[in-house]
Amino acid sequence: MAKIVSLAEAVGDNVRDGDTVAMEGFTHLIPYAAGHEVIRQGRKDLYLVRMTPDILYDQLIGVGAARGMKFSWGGNPGVGSLHRFRDAVENQWPRPLEIEEHSHAAMANAYEAGAANLPFATLRGYIGADLPKVNPNIKSVACPFTGEVLAAVPAIRPDVTIIHAQRADRKGNVLIEGIVGVQKEAVLAAKRSIVTVEEIVDELNPPSPNSLVLPSWAVTSVAHVPGGAFPSYAHGYYPRSNAFYIGWDEIARDRDSFTAWIKENVLDARPEDFAKHAGSKPAKAA
């Protein structure tokens, strides 16, 4: 059953050197505060998994926390490249980075296979694509019933999955509203999980039509971190900071400016600093 703890305790208990770590959240609810705590605690040799790695993984790669990454798209959304990611691949700075690229469909199916405790996922995909030529973990399998040749990829089974959500109740049940992405599958596929939330409430009701509830038994640790998804957005709470994503392009281009930003905004900061982005109360649904 989920324990409600501080973010420092959640990361300290659940994220270990060498772990395979998934931090999911699609366009919103990206767990920035939790990722920063991973950096502050000096975790290293992590194998990062994420469907759409953006600025948060750029930061983790740039500080040398990652030995590799499995992903299906990488970039600064609407802006351009991830410069710390690119520097690691092209110049091995601050350390070499192993990469394994997939399609979105393959990643989503691989999470679902992991959640179902299956060894691999099958899908109709990669037809005419070049990724199988460079990724040995993309294979094919014939359907035993029809003979149709399907793509096959290994299931994703993280040691720990980290997500952000809108609310949790005092028993540790978690409510996610808006774009739900693969958070449910990523949590169910993992050995351990951390969920940071905007609020801890007595009751989760009423959830919106486009929502899901992760039951307490599926979650390891819950931490109350208002604003913890900034600069991404939390549906119903605060908007995306487009200015931050634009500004990150210049910060991350230069190793020294990146290192200075990390020191000031991560190493010398606290999870409580995210609260200033949360606003005083949730916005009402339209």
Short mmCIF file of C-alpha atoms in Angstrom, two decimals:
data_model
loop_
_atom_site.label_atom_id
_atom_site.label_comp_id
_atom_site.label_asym_id
_atom_site.label_seq_id
_atom_site.Cartn_x
_atom_site.Cartn_y
_atom_site.Cartn_z
CA MET A 1 0.00 0.00 0.00
CA ALA A 2 1.20 3.51 -0.78
CA LYS A 3 2.98 5.54 1.88
CA ILE A 4 2.61 9.33 1.98
CA VAL A 5 6.11 10.67 2.57
CA SER A 6 8.36 13.61 1.69
CA LEU A 7 9.82 13.71 -1.80
CA ALA A 8 13.33 13.29 -0.39
CA GLU A 9 12.23 10.15 1.43
CA ALA A 10 10.39 8.80 -1.62
CA VAL A 11 13.45 9.15 -3.84
CA GLY A 12 15.81 7.93 -1.13
CA ASP A 13 13.76 4.77 -0.60
CA ASN A 14 12.97 3.92 -4.20
CA VAL A 15 15.62 5.19 -6.65
CA ARG A 16 18.96 3.38 -6.58
CA ASP A 17 22.16 3.70 -8.57
CA GLY A 18 21.97 1.61 -11.75
CA ASP A 19 18.16 1.48 -11.80
CA THR A 20 16.01 1.55 -14.91
CA VAL A 21 13.85 4.62 -14.28
CA ALA A 22 10.75 5.76 -16.19
CA MET A 23 9.49 9.31 -15.69
CA GLU A 24 6.29 9.62 -17.69
CA GLY A 25 3.76 12.33 -18.39
CA PHE A 26 2.63 13.45 -21.84
CA THR A 27 2.74 17.23 -22.45
CA HIS A 28 1.51 17.80 -18.88
CA LEU A 29 2.16 16.24 -15.47
CA ILE A 30 5.88 15.75 -16.23
CA PRO A 31 7.53 15.03 -12.85
CA TYR A 32 10.15 17.80 -12.82
CA ALA A 33 10.35 18.20 -9.04
CA ALA A 34 10.97 14.48 -8.60
CA GLY A 35 13.60 14.48 -11.33
CA HIS A 36 15.39 17.34 -9.60
CA GLU A 37 15.38 15.41 -6.34
CA VAL A 38 16.99 12.46 -8.14
CA ILE A 39 19.75 14.85 -9.27
CA ARG A 40 20.16 16.35 -5.79
CA GLN A 41 20.57 12.92 -4.26
CA GLY A 42 23.36 12.16 -6.72
CA ARG A 43 21.90 9.05 -8.32
CA LYS A 44 24.09 7.71 -11.12
CA ASP A 45 24.25 5.03 -13.83
CA LEU A 46 20.49 5.30 -14.42
CA TYR A 47 18.92 3.81 -17.53
CA LEU A 48 16.22 6.31 -18.43
CA VAL A 49 12.99 5.33 -20.18
CA ARG A 50 10.46 7.81 -21.54
CA MET A 51 8.24 8.03 -24.60
CA THR A 52 9.04 11.70 -25.20
CA PRO A 53 12.17 12.80 -23.33
CA ASP A 54 12.36 16.56 -23.21
CA ILE A 55 13.92 19.11 -20.86
CA LEU A 56 13.82 16.95 -17.72
CA TYR A 57 15.86 14.19 -19.32
CA ASP A 58 18.17 16.80 -20.87
CA GLN A 59 18.92 17.86 -17.29
CA LEU A 60 19.47 14.32 -16.02
CA ILE A 61 21.75 13.51 -18.96
CA GLY A 62 23.64 16.79 -18.60
CA VAL A 63 24.56 16.15 -14.96
CA GLY A 64 25.88 12.69 -15.84
CA ALA A 65 23.15 10.73 -14.05
CA ALA A 66 22.30 8.58 -17.07
CA ARG A 67 24.18 5.69 -18.68
CA GLY A 68 21.52 5.14 -21.33
CA MET A 69 18.05 5.99 -22.57
CA LYS A 70 15.19 4.13 -24.27
CA PHE A 71 12.82 6.54 -26.01
CA SER A 72 10.58 7.20 -28.99
CA TRP A 73 11.21 10.92 -29.61
CA GLY A 74 13.63 13.36 -28.05
CA GLY A 75 13.60 17.14 -28.26
CA ASN A 76 12.57 20.47 -26.76
CA PRO A 77 8.88 20.55 -27.83
CA GLY A 78 8.18 23.37 -30.27
CA VAL A 79 11.73 24.70 -29.95
CA GLY A 80 14.37 22.27 -31.24
CA SER A 81 17.11 19.95 -30.05
CA LEU A 82 18.03 18.79 -26.57
CA HIS A 83 21.59 20.11 -26.44
CA ARG A 84 22.76 18.14 -23.39
CA PHE A 85 21.38 14.94 -24.95
CA ARG A 86 23.09 15.77 -28.23
CA ASP A 87 26.39 16.62 -26.52
CA ALA A 88 26.35 13.26 -24.72
CA VAL A 89 25.72 11.31 -27.94
CA GLU A 90 28.09 13.26 -30.17
CA ASN A 91 30.90 14.12 -27.73
CA GLN A 92 30.37 11.73 -24.77
CA TRP A 93 30.02 14.72 -22.40
CA PRO A 94 29.69 14.42 -19.47
CA ARG A 95 29.76 10.67 -20.19
CA PRO A 96 28.85 8.31 -23.05
CA LEU A 97 25.14 7.61 -23.44
CA GLU A 98 23.68 4.37 -24.79
CA ILE A 99 20.49 5.00 -26.78
CA GLU A 100 17.69 2.73 -27.96
CA GLU A 101 15.07 4.38 -30.17
CA HIS A 102 11.56 3.09 -30.82
CA SER A 103 8.28 4.32 -32.25
CA HIS A 104 5.59 5.73 -29.96
CA ALA A 105 3.40 2.70 -30.67
CA ALA A 106 6.15 0.28 -29.73
CA MET A 107 6.88 2.07 -26.45
CA ALA A 108 3.20 2.17 -25.49
CA ASN A 109 2.79 -1.52 -26.27
CA ALA A 110 6.01 -2.38 -24.41
CA TYR A 111 4.71 -0.63 -21.28
CA GLU A 112 1.42 -2.48 -21.59
CA ALA A 113 3.27 -5.80 -21.89
CA GLY A 114 5.28 -4.94 -18.81
CA ALA A 115 2.12 -4.09 -16.89
CA ALA A 116 0.68 -7.49 -17.88
CA ASN A 117 3.91 -9.27 -16.83
CA LEU A 118 4.53 -10.46 -20.39
CA PRO A 119 8.05 -10.81 -21.81
CA PHE A 120 7.44 -8.86 -25.02
CA ALA A 121 4.90 -6.87 -26.99
CA THR A 122 3.67 -7.44 -30.53
CA LEU A 123 2.27 -4.79 -32.83
CA ARG A 124 1.62 -3.94 -36.46
CA GLY A 125 4.43 -1.48 -36.92
CA TYR A 126 7.85 -0.64 -38.36
CA ILE A 127 6.67 -1.62 -41.85
CA GLY A 128 9.03 0.15 -44.24
CA ALA A 129 10.85 1.85 -41.36
CA ASP A 130 14.62 2.00 -40.87
CA LEU A 131 14.70 1.67 -37.07
CA PRO A 132 14.89 -2.17 -37.16
CA LYS A 133 18.18 -1.80 -39.08
CA VAL A 134 19.83 0.00 -36.14
CA ASN A 135 17.91 -1.38 -33.14
CA PRO A 136 18.49 -5.11 -32.49
CA ASN A 137 15.63 -5.08 -29.96
CA ILE A 138 13.10 -4.71 -32.76
CA LYS A 139 12.37 -8.17 -34.08
CA SER A 140 9.52 -9.96 -35.86
CA VAL A 141 7.30 -12.87 -34.92
CA ALA A 142 4.74 -14.85 -36.92
CA CYS A 143 1.22 -15.12 -35.54
CA PRO A 144 0.62 -18.83 -34.73
CA PHE A 145 -3.00 -18.51 -35.89
CA THR A 146 -2.82 -16.49 -39.10
CA GLY A 147 0.85 -16.49 -40.07
CA GLU A 148 0.89 -12.68 -40.13
CA VAL A 149 4.35 -11.27 -39.43
CA LEU A 150 4.25 -8.76 -36.57
CA ALA A 151 6.85 -6.53 -34.95
CA ALA A 152 8.03 -7.57 -31.48
CA VAL A 153 9.81 -5.52 -28.79
CA PRO A 154 10.86 -6.38 -25.21
CA ALA A 155 8.46 -5.45 -22.43
CA ILE A 156 9.41 -2.38 -20.40
CA ARG A 157 9.76 -3.29 -16.71
CA PRO A 158 11.29 -0.31 -14.86
CA ASP A 159 12.82 -0.69 -11.44
CA VAL A 160 10.96 2.50 -10.56
CA THR A 161 8.40 4.68 -12.35
CA ILE A 162 7.94 8.32 -11.35
CA ILE A 163 4.90 10.38 -12.35
CA HIS A 164 3.07 13.55 -11.29
CA ALA A 165 -0.71 13.70 -10.75
CA GLN A 166 -3.36 16.12 -9.62
CA ARG A 167 -4.56 14.52 -6.41
CA ALA A 168 -4.15 11.66 -3.98
CA ASP A 169 -6.37 10.77 -1.06
CA ARG A 170 -5.05 10.00 2.40
CA LYS A 171 -5.02 6.27 1.64
CA GLY A 172 -2.67 6.80 -1.32
CA ASN A 173 -5.16 6.37 -4.18
CA VAL A 174 -4.13 8.68 -7.03
CA LEU A 175 -6.27 10.62 -9.52
CA ILE A 176 -4.92 11.66 -12.93
CA GLU A 177 -7.05 13.96 -15.10
CA GLY A 178 -6.60 15.25 -18.63
CA ILE A 179 -4.16 13.58 -21.01
CA VAL A 180 -3.41 10.29 -19.27
CA GLY A 181 -0.64 9.06 -21.58
CA VAL A 182 1.02 5.83 -20.42
CA GLN A 183 1.25 6.70 -16.72
CA LYS A 184 -1.01 3.84 -15.63
CA GLU A 185 0.88 1.22 -17.62
CA ALA A 186 4.27 2.61 -16.55
CA VAL A 187 3.33 2.41 -12.87
CA LEU A 188 1.85 -1.09 -13.15
CA ALA A 189 4.91 -2.30 -15.05
CA ALA A 190 7.37 -1.08 -12.40
CA LYS A 191 8.74 -2.78 -9.30
CA ARG A 192 8.38 0.48 -7.35
CA SER A 193 6.68 3.80 -8.04
CA ILE A 194 6.68 7.41 -6.84
CA VAL A 195 3.77 9.77 -7.47
CA THR A 196 4.06 13.48 -6.70
CA VAL A 197 0.73 15.31 -6.45
CA GLU A 198 -0.66 18.82 -6.36
CA GLU A 199 -3.03 18.05 -3.48
CA ILE A 200 -3.75 15.44 -0.86
CA VAL A 201 -7.51 15.35 -0.22
CA ASP A 202 -10.06 13.42 1.80
CA GLU A 203 -11.99 12.25 -1.29
CA LEU A 204 -10.99 12.01 -4.96
CA ASN A 205 -14.53 12.64 -6.22
CA PRO A 206 -15.70 13.88 -8.57
CA PRO A 207 -13.19 12.83 -11.24
CA SER A 208 -13.65 14.20 -14.74
CA PRO A 209 -14.76 11.96 -17.65
CA ASN A 210 -11.18 11.83 -18.98
CA SER A 211 -9.39 10.51 -15.90
CA LEU A 212 -8.07 7.42 -14.19
CA VAL A 213 -7.45 6.29 -10.62
CA LEU A 214 -4.34 4.38 -9.59
CA PRO A 215 -5.26 2.34 -6.51
CA SER A 216 -3.10 2.56 -3.43
CA TRP A 217 -1.91 -1.03 -3.83
CA ALA A 218 -0.28 -0.14 -7.17
CA VAL A 219 1.74 2.79 -5.79
CA THR A 220 4.78 2.67 -3.49
CA SER A 221 5.18 6.30 -2.37
CA VAL A 222 3.13 9.48 -2.67
CA ALA A 223 4.65 12.93 -2.06
CA HIS A 224 2.80 16.24 -1.83
CA VAL A 225 4.67 18.62 -4.16
CA PRO A 226 2.48 21.52 -5.39
CA GLY A 227 3.76 22.87 -8.70
CA GLY A 228 5.84 19.73 -9.18
CA ALA A 229 5.17 19.49 -12.92
CA PHE A 230 6.45 22.99 -13.78
CA PRO A 231 7.40 24.06 -16.48
CA SER A 232 4.98 21.54 -17.98
CA TYR A 233 1.38 22.03 -16.95
CA ALA A 234 -1.01 20.33 -14.57
CA HIS A 235 -4.47 20.20 -16.12
CA GLY A 236 -6.84 22.27 -13.98
CA TYR A 237 -4.05 23.80 -11.88
CA TYR A 238 -1.55 25.85 -13.90
CA PRO A 239 -0.51 26.36 -17.54
CA ARG A 240 2.58 25.32 -19.41
CA SER A 241 5.45 27.83 -19.30
CA ASN A 242 6.23 28.21 -22.98
CA ALA A 243 8.78 30.90 -22.09
CA PHE A 244 10.77 28.39 -20.05
CA TYR A 245 10.99 25.92 -22.93
CA ILE A 246 12.16 28.70 -25.25
CA GLY A 247 14.66 29.95 -22.67
CA TRP A 248 16.05 26.46 -22.08
CA ASP A 249 17.42 26.35 -25.61
CA GLU A 250 20.02 29.02 -24.81
CA ILE A 251 20.75 27.73 -21.29
CA ALA A 252 21.43 24.19 -22.48
CA ARG A 253 23.55 25.07 -25.52
CA ASP A 254 26.57 25.93 -23.37
CA ARG A 255 28.05 23.54 -20.79
CA ASP A 256 28.95 26.32 -18.35
CA SER A 257 25.55 28.04 -18.47
CA PHE A 258 23.87 24.65 -18.04
CA THR A 259 26.04 23.77 -15.04
CA ALA A 260 25.38 27.16 -13.44
CA TRP A 261 21.63 26.78 -13.93
CA ILE A 262 21.65 23.30 -12.37
CA LYS A 263 23.56 24.55 -9.33
CA GLU A 264 21.20 27.46 -8.71
CA ASN A 265 17.88 25.83 -9.60
CA VAL A 266 18.41 22.19 -8.65
CA LEU A 267 21.37 21.52 -6.37
CA ASP A 268 20.81 24.62 -4.20
CA ALA A 269 16.99 24.40 -4.41
CA ARG A 270 14.25 22.41 -2.65
CA PRO A 271 11.02 20.67 -3.68
CA GLU A 272 9.12 23.41 -1.86
CA ASP A 273 10.41 25.93 -4.41
CA PHE A 274 7.99 24.51 -6.98
CA ALA A 275 5.01 25.70 -4.92
CA LYS A 276 5.29 29.23 -6.32
CA HIS A 277 4.24 27.87 -9.70
CA ALA A 278 1.14 26.09 -8.40
CA GLY A 279 -1.13 29.08 -7.80
CA SER A 280 -3.41 29.49 -4.83
CA LYS A 281 -6.11 27.03 -5.91
CA PRO A 282 -7.06 24.75 -8.82
CA ALA A 283 -8.64 26.35 -11.84
CA LYS A 284 -12.25 25.42 -12.46
CA ALA A 285 -12.94 23.11 -15.35
CA ALA A 286 -14.32 24.80 -18.43
#
